[in-house]
PDB file of C-alpha atoms in Angstrom:
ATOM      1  CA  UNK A   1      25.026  45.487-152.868  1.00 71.00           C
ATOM      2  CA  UNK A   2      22.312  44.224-154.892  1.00 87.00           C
ATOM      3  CA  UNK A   3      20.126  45.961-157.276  1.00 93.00           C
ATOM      4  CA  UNK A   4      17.462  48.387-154.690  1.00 97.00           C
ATOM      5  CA  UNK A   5      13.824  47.822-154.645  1.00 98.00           C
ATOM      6  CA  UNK A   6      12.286  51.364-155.829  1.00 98.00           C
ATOM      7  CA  UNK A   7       9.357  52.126-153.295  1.00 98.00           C
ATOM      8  CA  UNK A   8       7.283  54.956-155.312  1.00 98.00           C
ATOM      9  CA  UNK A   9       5.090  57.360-153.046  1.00 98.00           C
ATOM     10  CA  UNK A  10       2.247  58.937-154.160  1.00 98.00           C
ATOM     11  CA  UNK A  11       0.987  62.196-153.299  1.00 98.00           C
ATOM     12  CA  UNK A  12      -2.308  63.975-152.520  1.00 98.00           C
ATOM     13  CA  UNK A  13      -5.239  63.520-154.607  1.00 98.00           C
ATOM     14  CA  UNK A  14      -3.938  61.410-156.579  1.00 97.00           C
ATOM     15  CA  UNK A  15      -2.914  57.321-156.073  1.00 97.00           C
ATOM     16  CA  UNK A  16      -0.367  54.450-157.355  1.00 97.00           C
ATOM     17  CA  UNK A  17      -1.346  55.196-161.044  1.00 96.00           C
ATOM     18  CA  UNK A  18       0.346  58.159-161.139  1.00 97.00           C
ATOM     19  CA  UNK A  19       3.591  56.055-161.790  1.00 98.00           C
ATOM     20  CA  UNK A  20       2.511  54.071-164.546  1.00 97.00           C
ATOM     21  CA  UNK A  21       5.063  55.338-167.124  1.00 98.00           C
ATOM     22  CA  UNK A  22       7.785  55.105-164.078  1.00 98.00           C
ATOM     23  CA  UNK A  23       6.977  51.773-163.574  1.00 98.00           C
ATOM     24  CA  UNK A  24       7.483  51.062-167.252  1.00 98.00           C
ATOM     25  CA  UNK A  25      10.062  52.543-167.285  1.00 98.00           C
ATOM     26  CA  UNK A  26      11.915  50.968-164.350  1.00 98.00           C
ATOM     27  CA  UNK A  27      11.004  47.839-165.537  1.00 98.00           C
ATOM     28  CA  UNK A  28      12.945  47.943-168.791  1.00 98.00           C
ATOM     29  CA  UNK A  29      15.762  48.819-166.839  1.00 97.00           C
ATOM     30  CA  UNK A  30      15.140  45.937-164.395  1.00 97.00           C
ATOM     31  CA  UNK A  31      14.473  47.523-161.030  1.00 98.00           C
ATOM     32  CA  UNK A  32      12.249  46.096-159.062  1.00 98.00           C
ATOM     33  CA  UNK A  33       9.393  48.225-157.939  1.00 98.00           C
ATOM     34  CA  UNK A  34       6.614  48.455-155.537  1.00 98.00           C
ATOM     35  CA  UNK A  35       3.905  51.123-155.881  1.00 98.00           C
ATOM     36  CA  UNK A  36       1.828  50.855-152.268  1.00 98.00           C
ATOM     37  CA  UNK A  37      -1.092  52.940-151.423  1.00 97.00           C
ATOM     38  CA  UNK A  38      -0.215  56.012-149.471  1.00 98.00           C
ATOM     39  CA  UNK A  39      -3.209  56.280-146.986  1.00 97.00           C
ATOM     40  CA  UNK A  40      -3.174  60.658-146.795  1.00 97.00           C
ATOM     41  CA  UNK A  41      -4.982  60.207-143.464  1.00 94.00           C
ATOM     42  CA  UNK A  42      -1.397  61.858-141.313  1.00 96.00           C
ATOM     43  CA  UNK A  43       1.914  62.422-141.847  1.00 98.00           C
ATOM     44  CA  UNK A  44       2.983  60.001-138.818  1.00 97.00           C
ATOM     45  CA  UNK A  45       0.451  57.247-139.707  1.00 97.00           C
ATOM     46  CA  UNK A  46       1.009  57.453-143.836  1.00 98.00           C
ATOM     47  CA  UNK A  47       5.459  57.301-142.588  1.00 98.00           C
ATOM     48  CA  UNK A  48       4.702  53.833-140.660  1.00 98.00           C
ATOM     49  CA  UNK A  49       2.854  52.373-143.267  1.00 98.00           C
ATOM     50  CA  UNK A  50       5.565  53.315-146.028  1.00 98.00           C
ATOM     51  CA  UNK A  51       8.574  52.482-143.597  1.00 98.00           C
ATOM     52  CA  UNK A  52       6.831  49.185-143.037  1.00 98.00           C
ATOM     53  CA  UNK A  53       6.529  48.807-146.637  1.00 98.00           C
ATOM     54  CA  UNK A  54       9.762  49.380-146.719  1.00 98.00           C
ATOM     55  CA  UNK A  55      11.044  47.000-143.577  1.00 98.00           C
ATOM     56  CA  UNK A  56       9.650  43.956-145.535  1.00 97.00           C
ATOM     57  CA  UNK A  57      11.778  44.466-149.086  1.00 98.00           C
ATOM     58  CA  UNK A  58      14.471  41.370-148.471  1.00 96.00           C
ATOM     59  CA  UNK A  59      17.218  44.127-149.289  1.00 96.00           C
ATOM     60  CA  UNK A  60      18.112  47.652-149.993  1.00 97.00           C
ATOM     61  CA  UNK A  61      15.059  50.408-150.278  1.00 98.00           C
ATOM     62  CA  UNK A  62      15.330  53.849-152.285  1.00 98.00           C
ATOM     63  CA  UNK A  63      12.350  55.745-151.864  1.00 98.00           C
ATOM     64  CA  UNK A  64      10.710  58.122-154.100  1.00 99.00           C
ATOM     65  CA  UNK A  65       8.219  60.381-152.902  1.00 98.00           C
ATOM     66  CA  UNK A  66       5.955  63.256-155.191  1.00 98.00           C
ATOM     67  CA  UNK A  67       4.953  65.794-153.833  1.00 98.00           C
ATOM     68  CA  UNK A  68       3.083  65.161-150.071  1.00 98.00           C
ATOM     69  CA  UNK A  69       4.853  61.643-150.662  1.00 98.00           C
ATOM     70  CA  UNK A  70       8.245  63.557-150.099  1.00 98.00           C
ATOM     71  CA  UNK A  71       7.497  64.535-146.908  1.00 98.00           C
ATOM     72  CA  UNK A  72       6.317  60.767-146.030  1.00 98.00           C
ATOM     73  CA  UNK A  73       9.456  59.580-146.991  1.00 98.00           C
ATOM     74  CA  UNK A  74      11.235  62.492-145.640  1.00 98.00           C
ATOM     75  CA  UNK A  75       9.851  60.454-141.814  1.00 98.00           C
ATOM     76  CA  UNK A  76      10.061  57.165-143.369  1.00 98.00           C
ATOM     77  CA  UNK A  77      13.677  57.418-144.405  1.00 98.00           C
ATOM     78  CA  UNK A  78      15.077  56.547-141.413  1.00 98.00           C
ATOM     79  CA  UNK A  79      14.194  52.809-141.670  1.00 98.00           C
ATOM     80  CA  UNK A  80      17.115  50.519-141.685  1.00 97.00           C
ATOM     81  CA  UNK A  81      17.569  49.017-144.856  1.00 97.00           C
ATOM     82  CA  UNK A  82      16.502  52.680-147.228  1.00 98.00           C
ATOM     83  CA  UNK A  83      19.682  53.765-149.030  1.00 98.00           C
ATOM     84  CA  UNK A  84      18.450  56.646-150.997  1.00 98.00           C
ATOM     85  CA  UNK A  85      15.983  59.181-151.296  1.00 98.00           C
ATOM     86  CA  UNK A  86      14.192  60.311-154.742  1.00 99.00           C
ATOM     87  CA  UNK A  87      11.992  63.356-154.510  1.00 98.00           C
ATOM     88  CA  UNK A  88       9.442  64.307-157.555  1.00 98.00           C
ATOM     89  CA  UNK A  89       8.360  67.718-157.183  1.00 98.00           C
ATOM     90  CA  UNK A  90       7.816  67.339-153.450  1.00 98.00           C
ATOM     91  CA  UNK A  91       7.575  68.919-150.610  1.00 97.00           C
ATOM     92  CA  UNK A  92      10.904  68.313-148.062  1.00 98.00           C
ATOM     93  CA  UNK A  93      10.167  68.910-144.162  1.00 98.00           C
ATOM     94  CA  UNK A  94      12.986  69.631-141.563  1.00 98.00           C
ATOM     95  CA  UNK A  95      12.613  67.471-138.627  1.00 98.00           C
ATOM     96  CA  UNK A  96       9.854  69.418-136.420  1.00 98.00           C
ATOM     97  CA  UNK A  97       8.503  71.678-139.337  1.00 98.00           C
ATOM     98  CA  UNK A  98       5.062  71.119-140.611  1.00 98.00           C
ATOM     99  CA  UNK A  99       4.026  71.209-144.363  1.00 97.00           C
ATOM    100  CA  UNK A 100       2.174  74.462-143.531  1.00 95.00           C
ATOM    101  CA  UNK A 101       5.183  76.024-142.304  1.00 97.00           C
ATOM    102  CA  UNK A 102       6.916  74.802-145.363  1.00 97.00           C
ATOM    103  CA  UNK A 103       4.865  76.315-147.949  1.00 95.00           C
ATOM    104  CA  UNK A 104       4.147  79.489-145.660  1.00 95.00           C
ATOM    105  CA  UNK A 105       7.983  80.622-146.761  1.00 96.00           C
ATOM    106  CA  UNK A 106       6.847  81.319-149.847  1.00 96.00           C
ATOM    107  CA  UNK A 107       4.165  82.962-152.267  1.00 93.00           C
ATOM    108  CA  UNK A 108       1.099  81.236-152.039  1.00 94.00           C
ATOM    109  CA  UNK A 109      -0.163  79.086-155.243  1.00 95.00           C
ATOM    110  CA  UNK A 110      -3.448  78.269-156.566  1.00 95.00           C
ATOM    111  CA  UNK A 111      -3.534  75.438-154.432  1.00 94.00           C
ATOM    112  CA  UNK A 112      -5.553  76.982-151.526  1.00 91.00           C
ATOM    113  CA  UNK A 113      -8.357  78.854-153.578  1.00 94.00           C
ATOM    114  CA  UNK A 114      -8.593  75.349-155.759  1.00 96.00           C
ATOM    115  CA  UNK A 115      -9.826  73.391-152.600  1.00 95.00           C
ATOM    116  CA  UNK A 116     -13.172  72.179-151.856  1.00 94.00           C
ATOM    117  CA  UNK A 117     -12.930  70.983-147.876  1.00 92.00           C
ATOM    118  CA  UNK A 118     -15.876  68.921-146.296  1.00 89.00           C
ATOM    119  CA  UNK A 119     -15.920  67.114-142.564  1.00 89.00           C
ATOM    120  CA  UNK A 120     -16.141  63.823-141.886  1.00 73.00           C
ATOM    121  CA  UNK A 121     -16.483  61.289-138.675  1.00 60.00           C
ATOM    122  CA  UNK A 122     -13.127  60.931-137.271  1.00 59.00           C
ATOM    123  CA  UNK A 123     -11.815  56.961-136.159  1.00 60.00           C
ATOM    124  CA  UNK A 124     -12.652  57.342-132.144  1.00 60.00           C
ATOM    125  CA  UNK A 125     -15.104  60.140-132.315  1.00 55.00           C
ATOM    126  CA  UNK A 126     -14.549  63.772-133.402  1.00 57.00           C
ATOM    127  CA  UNK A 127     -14.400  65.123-137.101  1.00 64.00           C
ATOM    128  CA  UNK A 128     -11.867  65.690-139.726  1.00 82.00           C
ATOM    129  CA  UNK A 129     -11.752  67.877-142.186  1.00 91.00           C
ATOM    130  CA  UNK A 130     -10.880  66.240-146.173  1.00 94.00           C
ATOM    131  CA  UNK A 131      -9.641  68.094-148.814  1.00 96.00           C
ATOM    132  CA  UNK A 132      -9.747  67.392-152.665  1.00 97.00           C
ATOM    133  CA  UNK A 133      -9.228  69.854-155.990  1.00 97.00           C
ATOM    134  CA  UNK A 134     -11.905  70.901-157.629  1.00 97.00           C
ATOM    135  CA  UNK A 135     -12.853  69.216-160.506  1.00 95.00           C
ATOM    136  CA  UNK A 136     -13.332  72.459-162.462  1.00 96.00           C
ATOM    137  CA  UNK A 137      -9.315  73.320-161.132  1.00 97.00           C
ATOM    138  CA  UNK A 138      -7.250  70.388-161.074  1.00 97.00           C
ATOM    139  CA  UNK A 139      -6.696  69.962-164.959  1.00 97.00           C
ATOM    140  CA  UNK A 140      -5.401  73.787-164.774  1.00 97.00           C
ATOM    141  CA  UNK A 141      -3.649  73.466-161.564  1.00 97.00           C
ATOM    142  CA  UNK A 142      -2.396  70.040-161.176  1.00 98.00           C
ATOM    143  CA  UNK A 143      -2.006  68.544-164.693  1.00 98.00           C
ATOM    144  CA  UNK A 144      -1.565  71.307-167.103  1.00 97.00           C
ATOM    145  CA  UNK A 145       0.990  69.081-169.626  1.00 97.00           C
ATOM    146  CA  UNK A 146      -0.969  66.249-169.486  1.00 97.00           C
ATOM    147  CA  UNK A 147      -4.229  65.899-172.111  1.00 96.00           C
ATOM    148  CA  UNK A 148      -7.505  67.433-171.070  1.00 96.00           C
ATOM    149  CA  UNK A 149      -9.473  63.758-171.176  1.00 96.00           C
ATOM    150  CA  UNK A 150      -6.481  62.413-169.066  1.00 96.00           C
ATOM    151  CA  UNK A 151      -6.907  64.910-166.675  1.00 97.00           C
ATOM    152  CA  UNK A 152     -10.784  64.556-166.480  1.00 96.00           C
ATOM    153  CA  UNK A 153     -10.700  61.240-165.437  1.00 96.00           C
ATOM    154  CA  UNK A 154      -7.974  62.106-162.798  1.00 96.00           C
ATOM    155  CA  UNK A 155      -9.888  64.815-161.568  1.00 97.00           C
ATOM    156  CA  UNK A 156     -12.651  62.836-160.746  1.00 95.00           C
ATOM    157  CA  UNK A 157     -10.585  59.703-159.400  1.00 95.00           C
ATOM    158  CA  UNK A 158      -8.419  62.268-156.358  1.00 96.00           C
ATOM    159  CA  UNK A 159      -8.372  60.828-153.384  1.00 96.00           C
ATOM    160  CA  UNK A 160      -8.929  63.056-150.349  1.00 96.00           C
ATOM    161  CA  UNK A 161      -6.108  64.327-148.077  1.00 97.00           C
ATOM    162  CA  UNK A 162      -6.521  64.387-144.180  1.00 95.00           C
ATOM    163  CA  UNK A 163      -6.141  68.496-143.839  1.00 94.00           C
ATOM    164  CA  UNK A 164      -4.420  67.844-140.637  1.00 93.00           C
ATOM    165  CA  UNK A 165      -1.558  66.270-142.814  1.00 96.00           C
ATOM    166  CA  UNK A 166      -0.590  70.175-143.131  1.00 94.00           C
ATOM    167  CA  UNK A 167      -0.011  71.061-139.866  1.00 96.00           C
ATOM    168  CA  UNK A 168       1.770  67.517-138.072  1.00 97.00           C
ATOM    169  CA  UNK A 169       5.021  68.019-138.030  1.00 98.00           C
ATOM    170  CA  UNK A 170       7.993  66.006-139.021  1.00 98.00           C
ATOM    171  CA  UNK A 171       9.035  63.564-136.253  1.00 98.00           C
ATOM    172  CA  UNK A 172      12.348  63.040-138.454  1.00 98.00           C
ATOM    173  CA  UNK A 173      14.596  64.038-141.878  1.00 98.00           C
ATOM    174  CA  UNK A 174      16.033  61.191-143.058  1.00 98.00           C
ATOM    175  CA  UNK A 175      17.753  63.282-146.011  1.00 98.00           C
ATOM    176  CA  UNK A 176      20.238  64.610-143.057  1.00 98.00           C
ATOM    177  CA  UNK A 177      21.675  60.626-142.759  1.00 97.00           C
ATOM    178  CA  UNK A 178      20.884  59.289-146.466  1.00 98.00           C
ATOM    179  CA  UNK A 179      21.870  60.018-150.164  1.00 98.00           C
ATOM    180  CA  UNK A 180      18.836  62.122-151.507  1.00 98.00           C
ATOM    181  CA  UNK A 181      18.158  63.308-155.151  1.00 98.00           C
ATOM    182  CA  UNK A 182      14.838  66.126-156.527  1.00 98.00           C
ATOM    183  CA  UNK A 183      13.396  66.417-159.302  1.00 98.00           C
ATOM    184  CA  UNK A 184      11.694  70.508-159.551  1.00 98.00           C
ATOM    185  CA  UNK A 185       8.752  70.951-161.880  1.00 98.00           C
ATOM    186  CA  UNK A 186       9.481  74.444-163.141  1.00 98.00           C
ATOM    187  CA  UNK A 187       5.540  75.041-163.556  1.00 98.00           C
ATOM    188  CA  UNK A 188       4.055  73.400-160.856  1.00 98.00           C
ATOM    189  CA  UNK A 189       1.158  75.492-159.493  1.00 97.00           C
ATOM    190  CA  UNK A 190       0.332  73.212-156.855  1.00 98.00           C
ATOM    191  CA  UNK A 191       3.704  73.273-154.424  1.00 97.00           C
ATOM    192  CA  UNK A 192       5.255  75.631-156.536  1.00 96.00           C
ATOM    193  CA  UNK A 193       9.259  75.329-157.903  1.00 98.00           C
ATOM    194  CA  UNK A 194      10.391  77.707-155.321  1.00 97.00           C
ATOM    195  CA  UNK A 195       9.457  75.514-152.049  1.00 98.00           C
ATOM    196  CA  UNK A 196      10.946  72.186-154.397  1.00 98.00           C
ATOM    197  CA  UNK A 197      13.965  74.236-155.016  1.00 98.00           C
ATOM    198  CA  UNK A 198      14.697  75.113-151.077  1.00 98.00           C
ATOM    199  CA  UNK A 199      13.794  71.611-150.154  1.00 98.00           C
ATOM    200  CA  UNK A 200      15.741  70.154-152.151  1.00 98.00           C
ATOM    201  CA  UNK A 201      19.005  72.621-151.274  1.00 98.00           C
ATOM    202  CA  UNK A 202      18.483  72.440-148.028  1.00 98.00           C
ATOM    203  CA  UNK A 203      18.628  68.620-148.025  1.00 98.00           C
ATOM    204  CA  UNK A 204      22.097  68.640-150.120  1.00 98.00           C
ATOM    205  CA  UNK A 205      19.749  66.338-152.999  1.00 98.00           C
ATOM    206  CA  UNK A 206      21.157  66.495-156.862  1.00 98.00           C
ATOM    207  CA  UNK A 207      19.019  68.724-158.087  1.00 98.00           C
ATOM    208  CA  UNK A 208      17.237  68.426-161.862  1.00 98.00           C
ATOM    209  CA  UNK A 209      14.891  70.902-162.846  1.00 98.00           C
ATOM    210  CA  UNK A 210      12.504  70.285-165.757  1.00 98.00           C
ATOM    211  CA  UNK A 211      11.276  73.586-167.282  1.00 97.00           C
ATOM    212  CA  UNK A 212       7.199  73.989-167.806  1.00 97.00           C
ATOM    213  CA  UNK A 213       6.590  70.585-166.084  1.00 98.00           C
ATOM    214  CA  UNK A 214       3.605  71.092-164.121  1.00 98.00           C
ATOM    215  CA  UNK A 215       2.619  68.786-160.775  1.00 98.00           C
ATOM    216  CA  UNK A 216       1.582  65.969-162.590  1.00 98.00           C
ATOM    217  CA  UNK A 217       5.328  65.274-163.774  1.00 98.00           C
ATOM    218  CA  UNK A 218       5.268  61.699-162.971  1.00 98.00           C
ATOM    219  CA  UNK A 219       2.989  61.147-165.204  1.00 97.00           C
ATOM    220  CA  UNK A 220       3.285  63.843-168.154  1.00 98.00           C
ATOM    221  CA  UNK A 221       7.499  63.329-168.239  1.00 98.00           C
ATOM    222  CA  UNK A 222       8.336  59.509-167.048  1.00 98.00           C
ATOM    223  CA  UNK A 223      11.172  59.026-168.717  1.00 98.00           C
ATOM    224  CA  UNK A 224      12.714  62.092-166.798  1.00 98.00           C
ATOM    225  CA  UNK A 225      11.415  61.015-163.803  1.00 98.00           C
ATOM    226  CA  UNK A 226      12.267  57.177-164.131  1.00 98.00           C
ATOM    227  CA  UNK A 227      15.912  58.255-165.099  1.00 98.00           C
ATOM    228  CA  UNK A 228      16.234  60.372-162.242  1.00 98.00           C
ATOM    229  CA  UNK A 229      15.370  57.307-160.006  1.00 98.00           C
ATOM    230  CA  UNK A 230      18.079  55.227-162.176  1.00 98.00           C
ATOM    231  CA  UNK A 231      20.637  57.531-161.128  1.00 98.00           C
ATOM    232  CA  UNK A 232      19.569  57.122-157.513  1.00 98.00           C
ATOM    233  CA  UNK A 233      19.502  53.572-158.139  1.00 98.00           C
ATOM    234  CA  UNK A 234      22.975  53.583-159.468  1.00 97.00           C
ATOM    235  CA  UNK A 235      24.869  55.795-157.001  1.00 97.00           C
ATOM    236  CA  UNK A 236      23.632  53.786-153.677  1.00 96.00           C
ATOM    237  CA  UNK A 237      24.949  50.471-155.775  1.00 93.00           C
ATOM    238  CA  UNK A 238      28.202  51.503-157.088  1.00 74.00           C
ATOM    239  CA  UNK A 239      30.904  50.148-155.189  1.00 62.00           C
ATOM    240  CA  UNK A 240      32.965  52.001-152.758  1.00 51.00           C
ATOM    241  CA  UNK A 241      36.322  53.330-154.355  1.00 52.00           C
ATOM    242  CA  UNK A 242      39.820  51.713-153.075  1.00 48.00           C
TER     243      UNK A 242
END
């Protein structure tokens, strides 16, 4: 099999950049990567776009998905040519579960009080309701490892997340038919390690925990990350045994 293209998913409030030390770090290891926007306007609409990102790689796909990402790749999954699953302190939907129902299993984190919400025009008519971070939160919340001017400027670069994103539910779980590995951020105050952890177990992944790695691990620990990927990389490649 050749060498997998590594599709990294981004998450909520955040975009592509949050992989930069990935990338790097892929790269010296020659993997081939693509970073694509995640649109965070649905869970069924954002799965499409990453499974067609994923239909037009001339070969095998693993996918990598942090946190909201997970559960887009979670649907996604199922396209033809993914072999693997990576996810990076993510959230990991049963088929038919929402993300609200997800996180409602456990303790609530400083996500929801953090939130500022606003309503826009929706495509056809109607409203939707956005969601973002607060500036004044997300450096506490989402980035805590990473430097305060760092996480300044990502604070005021989120991108907003379609609220309804919380409450579609999974139309599949492609970690019940492929290879999946997770990555838990033992201080994440955004998704919290407990709902990683169960995710993770309940979709049979290899499981790496990184103690007082907050949300933002992607980009505060990317040599962790990147060689969690690797492994992925290197397990859908090896060669079946005689």
């Amino acid at each position: 099999m050749p060498t997998p293209t590594v599709v990294l998913v981004h998450g909520a409030f955040t975009d592509s950049a949050i992989w930069f030390g990935v990338i790097a770090e892929l790269h010296s290891h020659g993997i081939p990567v693509v970073a694509p926007p995640n649109p965070l306007r649905g869970l069924a609409s954002d799965a499409a776009h990453i499974a067609s990102v994923a239909a037009r790689i001339d070969g095998p796909a693993v996918l990598v998905g942090h946190a909201y990402g997970g559960a887009v790749i979670t649907v996604a999954g199922t396209t033809d040519n993914v072999a693997g699953l990576v996810y990076v302190a993510a959230l990991v939907p049963e088929e038919g579960e929402s993300l609200g129902e997800l996180q409602g299993r456990f303790p609530a984190t400083e996500l929801g009080s953090s939130l500022r919400r606003w309503t826009d025009g929706a495509p056809g008519g109607g409203e939707a309701v956005e969601v973002v971070l607060t500036e004044e939160a997300f450096p506490a919340v989402f980035a805590a490892d990473v430097s305060a001017p760092v996480a300044r400027v990502l604070a005021c670069c989120q991108r907003p997340l379609a609220a309804a994103s919380l409450t579609e539910r999974a139309t599949a779980a492609a970690w019940r038919t492929r290879p999946s590995w997770a990555l838990v951020a033992g201080a994440d105050r955004v998704i919290g390690p407990d709902a990683e952890r169960f995710g993770a177990e309940r979709a049979g992944a290899r499981v790496v925990e990184i103690d007082g790695a907050s949300h933002a691990v992607a980009l505060s620990r990317p040599t962790a990350v990147a060689r969690l990927v690797r492994d992925a990389v290197h397990a859908v490649t090896r060669p079946p045994r005689r």
